[in-house]
mmCIF file of C-alpha atoms in Angstrom:
data_model
loop_
_atom_site.group_PDB
_atom_site.id
_atom_site.type_symbol
_atom_site.label_atom_id
_atom_site.label_comp_id
_atom_site.label_asym_id
_atom_site.label_seq_id
_atom_site.Cartn_x
_atom_site.Cartn_y
_atom_site.Cartn_z
ATOM 1 C CA MET A 12 -28.373 1.743 2.230
ATOM 2 C CA VAL A 13 -25.608 1.908 -0.516
ATOM 3 C CA LEU A 14 -25.712 -1.333 -1.055
ATOM 4 C CA PHE A 15 -30.195 -1.512 -1.228
ATOM 5 C CA ILE A 16 -30.259 1.577 -3.573
ATOM 6 C CA PHE A 17 -27.779 -0.905 -6.322
ATOM 7 C CA LEU A 18 -29.476 -4.017 -5.278
ATOM 8 C CA LYS A 19 -32.594 -2.195 -5.857
ATOM 9 C CA VAL A 20 -31.994 -0.448 -8.584
ATOM 10 C CA TYR A 21 -30.190 -3.201 -10.265
ATOM 11 C CA ALA A 22 -32.006 -6.504 -9.603
ATOM 12 C CA ALA A 23 -32.177 -8.496 -12.784
ATOM 13 C CA ASP A 24 -35.957 -9.024 -12.232
ATOM 14 C CA CYS A 25 -37.054 -5.166 -11.460
ATOM 15 C CA SER A 26 -39.974 -4.107 -13.207
ATOM 16 C CA ASP A 27 -40.253 -0.377 -11.236
ATOM 17 C CA GLY A 28 -40.258 2.010 -13.955
ATOM 18 C CA VAL A 29 -39.076 4.598 -11.496
ATOM 19 C CA LEU A 30 -35.913 2.672 -10.466
ATOM 20 C CA LEU A 31 -35.018 1.571 -13.880
ATOM 21 C CA GLU A 32 -35.437 4.768 -15.393
ATOM 22 C CA LEU A 33 -32.799 6.286 -12.370
ATOM 23 C CA ARG A 34 -30.197 3.608 -13.821
ATOM 24 C CA LYS A 35 -29.484 5.763 -16.428
ATOM 25 C CA HIS A 36 -28.110 8.372 -14.044
ATOM 26 C CA LEU A 37 -26.377 5.806 -11.537
ATOM 27 C CA PRO A 38 -22.502 4.282 -12.181
ATOM 28 C CA LYS A 39 -23.238 1.121 -13.635
ATOM 29 C CA TYR A 40 -23.065 -1.341 -11.143
ATOM 30 C CA TYR A 41 -21.034 -4.304 -11.772
ATOM 31 C CA GLY A 42 -21.820 -6.477 -8.184
ATOM 32 C CA VAL A 43 -20.130 -7.098 -4.910
ATOM 33 C CA TRP A 44 -16.498 -8.509 -3.952
ATOM 34 C CA SER A 45 -14.431 -9.190 -0.948
ATOM 35 C CA PRO A 46 -10.627 -9.901 -1.412
ATOM 36 C CA PRO A 47 -9.488 -13.431 -0.191
ATOM 37 C CA THR A 48 -7.556 -11.548 2.619
ATOM 38 C CA ALA A 49 -10.347 -9.703 4.159
ATOM 39 C CA PRO A 50 -13.055 -11.575 3.635
ATOM 40 C CA ASN A 51 -15.424 -9.574 5.592
ATOM 41 C CA ASP A 52 -14.516 -6.610 3.150
ATOM 42 C CA LEU A 53 -17.507 -6.270 0.930
ATOM 43 C CA TYR A 54 -16.694 -3.555 -1.861
ATOM 44 C CA LEU A 55 -19.299 -3.059 -4.631
ATOM 45 C CA LYS A 56 -17.595 -2.907 -7.900
ATOM 46 C CA LEU A 57 -18.943 0.206 -9.734
ATOM 47 C CA GLU A 58 -18.143 1.853 -13.560
ATOM 48 C CA ASP A 59 -15.257 4.292 -13.460
ATOM 49 C CA VAL A 60 -17.222 6.476 -15.280
ATOM 50 C CA THR A 61 -13.806 9.002 -15.877
ATOM 51 C CA HIS A 62 -12.562 6.085 -17.511
ATOM 52 C CA ARG A 63 -13.152 6.571 -21.495
ATOM 53 C CA PHE A 64 -11.944 10.649 -21.065
ATOM 54 C CA HIS A 65 -8.116 11.055 -21.959
ATOM 55 C CA LYS A 66 -7.533 13.966 -19.690
ATOM 56 C CA PRO A 67 -11.069 14.048 -17.562
ATOM 57 C CA CYS A 68 -12.053 17.445 -15.934
ATOM 58 C CA ILE A 69 -14.248 16.719 -12.400
ATOM 59 C CA MET A 70 -16.483 18.224 -10.043
ATOM 60 C CA ASP A 71 -18.017 16.575 -7.351
ATOM 61 C CA VAL A 72 -21.760 19.285 -6.254
ATOM 62 C CA LYS A 73 -23.964 18.172 -3.068
ATOM 63 C CA ILE A 74 -27.340 18.780 -4.178
ATOM 64 C CA GLY A 75 -29.991 19.345 -1.291
ATOM 65 C CA ARG A 76 -30.935 22.139 0.874
ATOM 66 C CA LYS A 77 -29.760 19.710 4.054
ATOM 67 C CA SER A 78 -26.831 18.194 4.119
ATOM 68 C CA TYR A 79 -27.892 15.660 6.778
ATOM 69 C CA ASP A 80 -31.043 12.988 7.080
ATOM 70 C CA PRO A 81 -34.391 13.269 9.130
ATOM 71 C CA PHE A 82 -33.223 10.854 12.240
ATOM 72 C CA ALA A 83 -29.972 13.126 12.358
ATOM 73 C CA SER A 84 -29.443 13.993 15.599
ATOM 74 C CA SER A 85 -29.430 17.863 17.124
ATOM 75 C CA GLU A 86 -25.645 17.765 17.319
ATOM 76 C CA LYS A 87 -24.882 16.417 14.021
ATOM 77 C CA ILE A 88 -27.676 18.795 12.649
ATOM 78 C CA LYS A 89 -25.569 22.258 13.987
ATOM 79 C CA GLN A 90 -22.683 19.984 12.768
ATOM 80 C CA GLN A 91 -23.986 19.589 9.532
ATOM 81 C CA VAL A 92 -25.397 23.021 9.091
ATOM 82 C CA SER A 93 -22.169 25.435 10.419
ATOM 83 C CA LYS A 94 -19.935 23.803 7.841
ATOM 84 C CA TYR A 95 -21.498 25.777 4.958
ATOM 85 C CA PRO A 96 -24.265 27.980 6.094
ATOM 86 C CA LEU A 97 -25.853 28.914 2.877
ATOM 87 C CA MET A 98 -27.042 25.175 2.036
ATOM 88 C CA GLU A 99 -30.397 25.619 2.674
ATOM 89 C CA GLU A 100 -30.773 28.784 0.566
ATOM 90 C CA ILE A 101 -28.126 27.545 -2.664
ATOM 91 C CA GLY A 102 -29.367 23.958 -2.834
ATOM 92 C CA PHE A 103 -25.760 22.963 -3.450
ATOM 93 C CA LEU A 104 -22.757 22.951 -2.340
ATOM 94 C CA LEU A 105 -19.307 22.516 -4.544
ATOM 95 C CA LEU A 106 -17.051 19.627 -2.943
ATOM 96 C CA GLY A 107 -14.176 19.538 -5.480
ATOM 97 C CA MET A 108 -13.192 20.122 -9.329
ATOM 98 C CA ARG A 109 -9.650 18.961 -11.108
ATOM 99 C CA VAL A 110 -9.340 20.809 -14.318
ATOM 100 C CA TYR A 111 -7.459 20.549 -16.758
ATOM 101 C CA ARG A 112 -5.451 23.437 -18.352
ATOM 102 C CA VAL A 113 -4.887 23.207 -22.062
ATOM 103 C CA HIS A 114 -1.712 26.055 -22.211
ATOM 104 C CA SER A 115 0.216 24.348 -19.380
ATOM 105 C CA ASP A 116 -1.332 20.733 -19.722
ATOM 106 C CA ASP A 117 -1.559 20.095 -16.194
ATOM 107 C CA TYR A 118 -4.628 20.169 -13.426
ATOM 108 C CA GLU A 119 -5.617 22.708 -11.029
ATOM 109 C CA THR A 120 -7.514 21.390 -8.356
ATOM 110 C CA LYS A 121 -9.606 22.974 -5.700
ATOM 111 C CA ASN A 122 -11.323 21.472 -2.177
ATOM 112 C CA GLN A 123 -14.550 21.341 -0.275
ATOM 113 C CA HIS A 124 -12.864 24.527 1.366
ATOM 114 C CA TYR A 125 -12.748 26.242 -2.041
ATOM 115 C CA GLY A 126 -16.651 25.130 -2.676
ATOM 116 C CA ARG A 127 -17.899 26.214 1.624
ATOM 117 C CA SER A 128 -16.039 29.856 0.644
ATOM 118 C CA LEU A 129 -18.146 30.411 -2.418
ATOM 119 C CA THR A 130 -21.204 33.590 -1.477
ATOM 120 C CA ARG A 131 -24.213 34.558 -3.030
ATOM 121 C CA GLU A 132 -22.265 37.272 -4.860
ATOM 122 C CA THR A 133 -19.065 34.924 -5.640
ATOM 123 C CA LEU A 134 -21.067 31.135 -6.399
ATOM 124 C CA LYS A 135 -21.727 31.743 -10.039
ATOM 125 C CA ASP A 136 -17.923 32.878 -10.830
ATOM 126 C CA GLY A 137 -16.780 29.604 -8.924
ATOM 127 C CA VAL A 138 -18.912 27.152 -10.999
ATOM 128 C CA ALA A 139 -17.632 28.902 -14.216
ATOM 129 C CA LYS A 140 -14.097 28.245 -12.678
ATOM 130 C CA PHE A 141 -14.527 24.733 -13.337
ATOM 131 C CA PHE A 142 -15.613 25.239 -17.290
ATOM 132 C CA HIS A 143 -12.444 27.064 -18.114
ATOM 133 C CA ASP A 144 -9.692 25.748 -19.763
ATOM 134 C CA GLY A 145 -7.168 28.572 -19.825
ATOM 135 C CA PHE A 146 -8.259 29.523 -23.460
ATOM 136 C CA CYS A 147 -11.633 29.830 -22.860
ATOM 137 C CA LEU A 148 -15.050 29.157 -21.423
ATOM 138 C CA ARG A 149 -16.030 25.563 -22.596
ATOM 139 C CA LYS A 150 -19.634 26.601 -22.704
ATOM 140 C CA ASP A 151 -20.136 23.314 -24.981
ATOM 141 C CA ALA A 152 -19.291 21.473 -21.702
ATOM 142 C CA ILE A 153 -22.137 23.785 -19.517
ATOM 143 C CA ALA A 154 -24.303 23.423 -22.266
ATOM 144 C CA ALA A 155 -24.061 19.544 -22.225
ATOM 145 C CA SER A 156 -24.344 19.383 -18.947
ATOM 146 C CA ILE A 157 -27.207 21.403 -18.317
ATOM 147 C CA GLN A 158 -29.130 18.707 -20.337
ATOM 148 C CA LYS A 159 -27.662 15.622 -18.385
ATOM 149 C CA VAL A 160 -28.831 17.916 -14.612
ATOM 150 C CA LYS A 161 -32.404 18.591 -16.619
ATOM 151 C CA SER A 162 -32.773 14.925 -17.312
ATOM 152 C CA ILE A 163 -31.915 14.130 -13.593
ATOM 153 C CA LEU A 164 -34.260 16.523 -12.384
ATOM 154 C CA GLN A 165 -37.457 15.288 -14.464
ATOM 155 C CA TRP A 166 -36.583 11.963 -12.896
ATOM 156 C CA PHE A 167 -36.963 13.802 -9.232
ATOM 157 C CA GLU A 168 -40.207 15.326 -10.544
ATOM 158 C CA SER A 169 -41.386 12.251 -11.053
ATOM 159 C CA GLN A 170 -41.313 10.008 -8.452
ATOM 160 C CA GLN A 171 -42.288 10.184 -4.811
ATOM 161 C CA GLN A 172 -40.196 6.587 -4.105
ATOM 162 C CA LEU A 173 -36.803 7.893 -2.590
ATOM 163 C CA ASN A 174 -35.746 10.729 -0.377
ATOM 164 C CA PHE A 175 -31.847 11.830 -1.072
ATOM 165 C CA TYR A 176 -29.836 13.329 1.593
ATOM 166 C CA ALA A 177 -25.983 14.485 1.290
ATOM 167 C CA SER A 178 -26.125 12.957 -2.234
ATOM 168 C CA SER A 179 -23.604 14.377 -4.437
ATOM 169 C CA LEU A 180 -23.574 14.939 -8.737
ATOM 170 C CA LEU A 181 -20.499 13.695 -10.644
ATOM 171 C CA PHE A 182 -19.535 16.022 -13.364
ATOM 172 C CA VAL A 183 -16.925 14.766 -16.033
ATOM 173 C CA TYR A 184 -16.279 16.593 -19.170
ATOM 174 C CA GLU A 185 -13.189 16.156 -21.923
ATOM 175 C CA GLY A 186 -10.645 18.672 -21.088
ATOM 176 C CA SER A 187 -8.792 17.760 -24.378
ATOM 177 C CA SER A 188 -8.698 18.008 -28.013
ATOM 178 C CA GLN A 189 -8.937 14.029 -28.408
ATOM 179 C CA PRO A 190 -11.417 12.320 -29.062
ATOM 180 C CA THR A 191 -12.744 9.658 -26.067
ATOM 181 C CA THR A 192 -12.445 5.757 -26.685
ATOM 182 C CA THR A 193 -13.962 3.535 -24.863
ATOM 183 C CA LYS A 194 -11.478 1.053 -23.587
ATOM 184 C CA SER A 195 -11.096 -2.410 -24.332
ATOM 185 C CA ASN A 196 -9.918 -3.706 -20.918
ATOM 186 C CA ASP A 197 -13.005 -3.450 -19.385
ATOM 187 C CA ARG A 198 -11.934 -6.357 -16.139
ATOM 188 C CA THR A 199 -12.216 -4.882 -12.654
ATOM 189 C CA LEU A 200 -9.423 -4.963 -10.363
ATOM 190 C CA ALA A 201 -11.282 -7.823 -8.251
ATOM 191 C CA GLU A 202 -10.953 -10.043 -11.149
ATOM 192 C CA LYS A 203 -7.676 -8.977 -12.662
ATOM 193 C CA PHE A 204 -6.251 -9.821 -9.198
ATOM 194 C CA LEU A 205 -7.978 -12.582 -7.396
ATOM 195 C CA GLY A 206 -5.633 -14.951 -8.757
ATOM 196 C CA LYS A 207 -2.426 -13.575 -8.205
ATOM 197 C CA GLY A 208 -3.142 -12.153 -4.696
ATOM 198 C CA GLN A 209 -1.393 -8.769 -5.330
ATOM 199 C CA LEU A 210 -1.326 -5.560 -6.652
ATOM 200 C CA SER A 211 0.992 -4.240 -10.136
ATOM 201 C CA ASP A 212 2.821 -1.053 -9.592
ATOM 202 C CA THR A 213 0.395 0.836 -11.460
ATOM 203 C CA ASP A 214 -2.515 -0.288 -9.258
ATOM 204 C CA VAL A 215 -3.784 1.796 -6.200
ATOM 205 C CA LEU A 216 -4.621 0.280 -2.345
ATOM 206 C CA GLU A 217 -5.611 3.417 0.204
ATOM 207 C CA TYR A 218 -6.201 2.782 3.680
ATOM 208 C CA ASN A 219 -7.706 6.066 5.264
ATOM 209 C CA ASN A 220 -9.500 6.052 8.327
ATOM 210 C CA ASN A 221 -11.064 2.389 7.434
ATOM 211 C CA PHE A 222 -11.779 3.439 4.031
ATOM 212 C CA HIS A 223 -10.193 0.575 1.352
ATOM 213 C CA MET A 224 -10.281 1.682 -2.099
ATOM 214 C CA LEU A 225 -8.612 -0.426 -4.881
ATOM 215 C CA SER A 226 -8.209 1.622 -8.266
ATOM 216 C CA SER A 227 -7.002 1.754 -11.651
ATOM 217 C CA PRO A 228 -6.790 3.809 -14.462
ATOM 218 C CA ALA A 229 -6.370 1.169 -16.692
ATOM 219 C CA ASN A 230 -9.967 0.125 -16.240
ATOM 220 C CA GLY A 231 -13.535 1.014 -16.429
ATOM 221 C CA LYS A 232 -14.710 -0.298 -13.091
ATOM 222 C CA ILE A 233 -13.200 0.002 -9.179
ATOM 223 C CA GLU A 234 -14.540 -0.982 -6.227
ATOM 224 C CA THR A 235 -15.810 0.867 -3.215
ATOM 225 C CA PRO A 236 -16.451 -0.630 0.117
ATOM 226 C CA VAL A 237 -20.198 -0.963 1.163
ATOM 227 C CA GLY A 238 -22.330 2.102 3.254
ATOM 228 C CA LYS A 239 -18.847 4.649 2.408
ATOM 229 C CA SER A 240 -19.145 7.753 0.485
ATOM 230 C CA LEU A 241 -18.458 7.340 -3.101
ATOM 231 C CA SER A 242 -17.678 11.289 -3.522
ATOM 232 C CA LYS A 243 -14.817 10.448 -0.699
ATOM 233 C CA MET A 244 -13.933 6.704 -3.293
ATOM 234 C CA TYR A 245 -13.940 9.397 -6.513
ATOM 235 C CA ALA A 246 -11.606 11.929 -4.542
ATOM 236 C CA ARG A 247 -9.418 9.265 -3.849
ATOM 237 C CA HIS A 248 -9.691 7.837 -7.836
ATOM 238 C CA ARG A 249 -8.615 11.326 -8.924
ATOM 239 C CA LYS A 250 -5.564 12.163 -6.630
ATOM 240 C CA MET A 251 -4.502 8.707 -7.886
ATOM 241 C CA TYR A 252 -5.326 8.902 -11.521
ATOM 242 C CA SER A 253 -3.516 11.951 -11.633
ATOM 243 C CA LYS A 254 -0.393 10.473 -11.681
ATOM 244 C CA LYS A 255 -0.987 8.881 -15.232
ATOM 245 C CA HIS A 256 -2.390 12.488 -16.025
ATOM 246 C CA HIS A 257 0.258 14.674 -15.155
ATOM 247 C CA SER A 258 0.275 16.589 -11.323
ATOM 248 C CA GLN A 259 -1.806 18.556 -9.349
ATOM 249 C CA THR A 260 -0.361 21.783 -9.529
ATOM 250 C CA SER A 261 -2.108 25.151 -8.750
ATOM 251 C CA LEU A 262 -2.355 26.891 -12.005
ATOM 252 C CA LYS A 263 -0.048 29.457 -12.211
ATOM 253 C CA VAL A 264 -0.381 32.162 -14.821
ATOM 254 C CA GLU A 265 0.732 35.532 -15.496
ATOM 255 C CA ASN A 266 -1.931 37.334 -17.139
ATOM 256 C CA THR A 267 -0.721 37.995 -20.678
ATOM 257 C CA GLU A 268 -1.275 34.347 -20.840
ATOM 258 C CA GLN A 269 -4.466 34.703 -19.916
ATOM 259 C CA ASP A 270 -5.441 37.041 -22.001
ATOM 260 C CA ASN A 271 -3.921 35.845 -24.741
ATOM 261 C CA GLY A 272 -3.150 32.244 -25.696
ATOM 262 C CA TRP A 273 -0.998 32.979 -28.468
ATOM 263 C CA GLU A 274 1.755 34.992 -26.413
ATOM 264 C CA SER A 275 1.954 31.796 -24.679
ATOM 265 C CA MET A 276 3.636 30.021 -27.504
ATOM 266 C CA SER A 277 7.569 29.714 -26.796
ATOM 267 C CA GLN A 278 10.246 29.698 -29.244
ATOM 268 C CA GLU A 279 10.089 25.938 -28.592
ATOM 269 C CA HIS A 280 6.639 25.990 -29.533
ATOM 270 C CA LEU A 281 7.276 28.088 -32.989
ATOM 271 C CA ASN A 282 10.303 25.854 -33.772
ATOM 272 C CA GLY A 283 8.333 22.451 -33.817
ATOM 273 C CA ASN A 284 5.619 22.148 -32.093
ATOM 274 C CA VAL A 285 3.370 25.876 -33.614
ATOM 275 C CA ILE A 286 0.418 23.085 -35.170
ATOM 276 C CA SER A 287 0.341 20.742 -31.827
ATOM 277 C CA GLN A 288 -0.316 24.530 -29.845
ATOM 278 C CA LEU A 289 -2.602 26.054 -32.707
ATOM 279 C CA GLU A 290 -4.947 22.317 -32.706
ATOM 280 C CA LYS A 291 -5.317 23.299 -28.840
ATOM 281 C CA VAL A 292 -6.464 26.644 -28.932
ATOM 282 C CA LEU A 293 -8.895 26.248 -32.274
ATOM 283 C CA CYS A 294 -9.817 23.058 -30.473
ATOM 284 C CA HIS A 295 -11.520 24.587 -27.416
ATOM 285 C CA LEU A 296 -13.294 27.252 -28.859
ATOM 286 C CA PRO A 297 -16.889 27.998 -27.382
ATOM 287 C CA ALA A 298 -20.357 26.518 -28.598
ATOM 288 C CA GLY A 299 -20.766 26.982 -32.024
ATOM 289 C CA CYS A 300 -17.123 26.565 -33.232
ATOM 290 C CA ARG A 301 -16.996 22.805 -31.888
ATOM 291 C CA GLU A 302 -19.057 19.652 -31.740
ATOM 292 C CA ILE A 303 -21.698 18.774 -28.553
ATOM 293 C CA ALA A 304 -18.806 18.291 -25.459
ATOM 294 C CA GLU A 305 -18.276 14.658 -24.130
ATOM 295 C CA VAL A 306 -19.933 15.239 -20.399
ATOM 296 C CA GLU A 307 -21.160 12.639 -17.789
ATOM 297 C CA VAL A 308 -23.511 13.772 -14.898
ATOM 298 C CA ARG A 309 -23.796 10.927 -12.739
ATOM 299 C CA MET A 310 -25.725 10.628 -9.015
ATOM 300 C CA ILE A 311 -22.812 9.189 -6.406
ATOM 301 C CA ASP A 312 -22.855 9.023 -2.602
ATOM 302 C CA PHE A 313 -26.385 6.839 -1.287
ATOM 303 C CA ALA A 314 -25.607 6.482 2.071
ATOM 304 C CA HIS A 315 -28.790 8.551 3.197
ATOM 305 C CA VAL A 316 -31.409 7.164 1.249
ATOM 306 C CA PHE A 317 -34.833 6.933 2.376
ATOM 307 C CA PRO A 318 -38.034 5.635 1.191
ATOM 308 C CA SER A 319 -40.941 8.415 1.358
ATOM 309 C CA GLY A 320 -44.248 9.081 -0.505
ATOM 310 C CA THR A 321 -43.700 12.429 -1.332
ATOM 311 C CA THR A 322 -41.247 14.729 -3.875
ATOM 312 C CA ASP A 323 -37.691 15.255 -2.457
ATOM 313 C CA GLU A 324 -37.999 18.924 -2.755
ATOM 314 C CA GLY A 325 -34.596 19.381 -1.378
ATOM 315 C CA TYR A 326 -33.284 18.145 -3.675
ATOM 316 C CA VAL A 327 -35.169 18.987 -6.817
ATOM 317 C CA TYR A 328 -34.847 23.368 -4.662
ATOM 318 C CA GLY A 329 -31.060 22.471 -5.329
ATOM 319 C CA LEU A 330 -31.157 21.283 -8.966
ATOM 320 C CA LYS A 331 -33.515 23.847 -10.302
ATOM 321 C CA HIS A 332 -30.666 26.777 -8.642
ATOM 322 C CA LEU A 333 -28.082 24.691 -10.027
ATOM 323 C CA ILE A 334 -29.302 25.021 -13.778
ATOM 324 C CA ALA A 335 -30.159 28.348 -12.916
ATOM 325 C CA VAL A 336 -26.346 28.949 -12.148
ATOM 326 C CA LEU A 337 -25.009 27.104 -15.566
ATOM 327 C CA GLN A 338 -27.505 29.244 -17.386
ATOM 328 C CA SER A 339 -26.418 32.036 -16.110
ATOM 329 C CA ILE A 340 -23.084 31.613 -16.970
ATOM 330 C CA LEU A 341 -24.149 30.173 -20.418
ATOM 331 C CA ASP A 342 -25.679 33.415 -21.454
ATOM 332 C CA SER A 343 -23.411 35.377 -19.757
#
């Protein structure tokens, strides 16, 4: 089904306005590829949505009131519901996040267990954590994210062709004060290593439960096997990407550092790096004091997409509630 979606949406002769509009919300598709050593393994070549960011902050959110499709067995339904009983009420589930902390120059990560621990009462603060950089709440990134999600909502409200189950939104925003750039090296790993038959030290080949991923932070594209979860692919990409962007050590900060970023400046900073430190603080002020944030919100995970003649009410419900939560964070 994953391959079907991309082939249909990115077909050269596609003239369906609904599918053409959907392209705007998906990672770019660059075809398929099979490694010479495993010609029966088929990989999708997809855009690496994080590649233009210096310090990408990433969040994966599963959307919809049901995480199982209409053909799921009763056992499967029971299993999925037990993972997060609030899914039907809330309409979305935070599967994980990775947030750049400015003052410590490292990342804080949260996995799916964190998302499943969120209740009605803690949901707002749980999502807000993704937009806090250690100094302040990145309201510019929240505002930009809301507009992106609203655009996706408009598409869902305008179409009755497809229903999505257990699909996700991938959020990415720039965590550093450096402007994002488009990298010139835009070859896929398939093109880079096809003739060599081997990987360089900066590339990773992972095997996990028959899941194979070939990825590189230097390129704007990544390969993922057909039929496998894109969120898992991005999770592994984030793990590998962290090797370039420092460790994923959990954030541990004294209260004085959280309350006052200036107090975290060490004597070393004052002696030779005070300007850089000040720039970090000033460049991470709330909305109104900085330009519009660099943000991407893309739809991923299409293993359970089905033709339909009705509006995808479950997905629409989830998007609307997510927008409401984001707006509440922005207004608070």
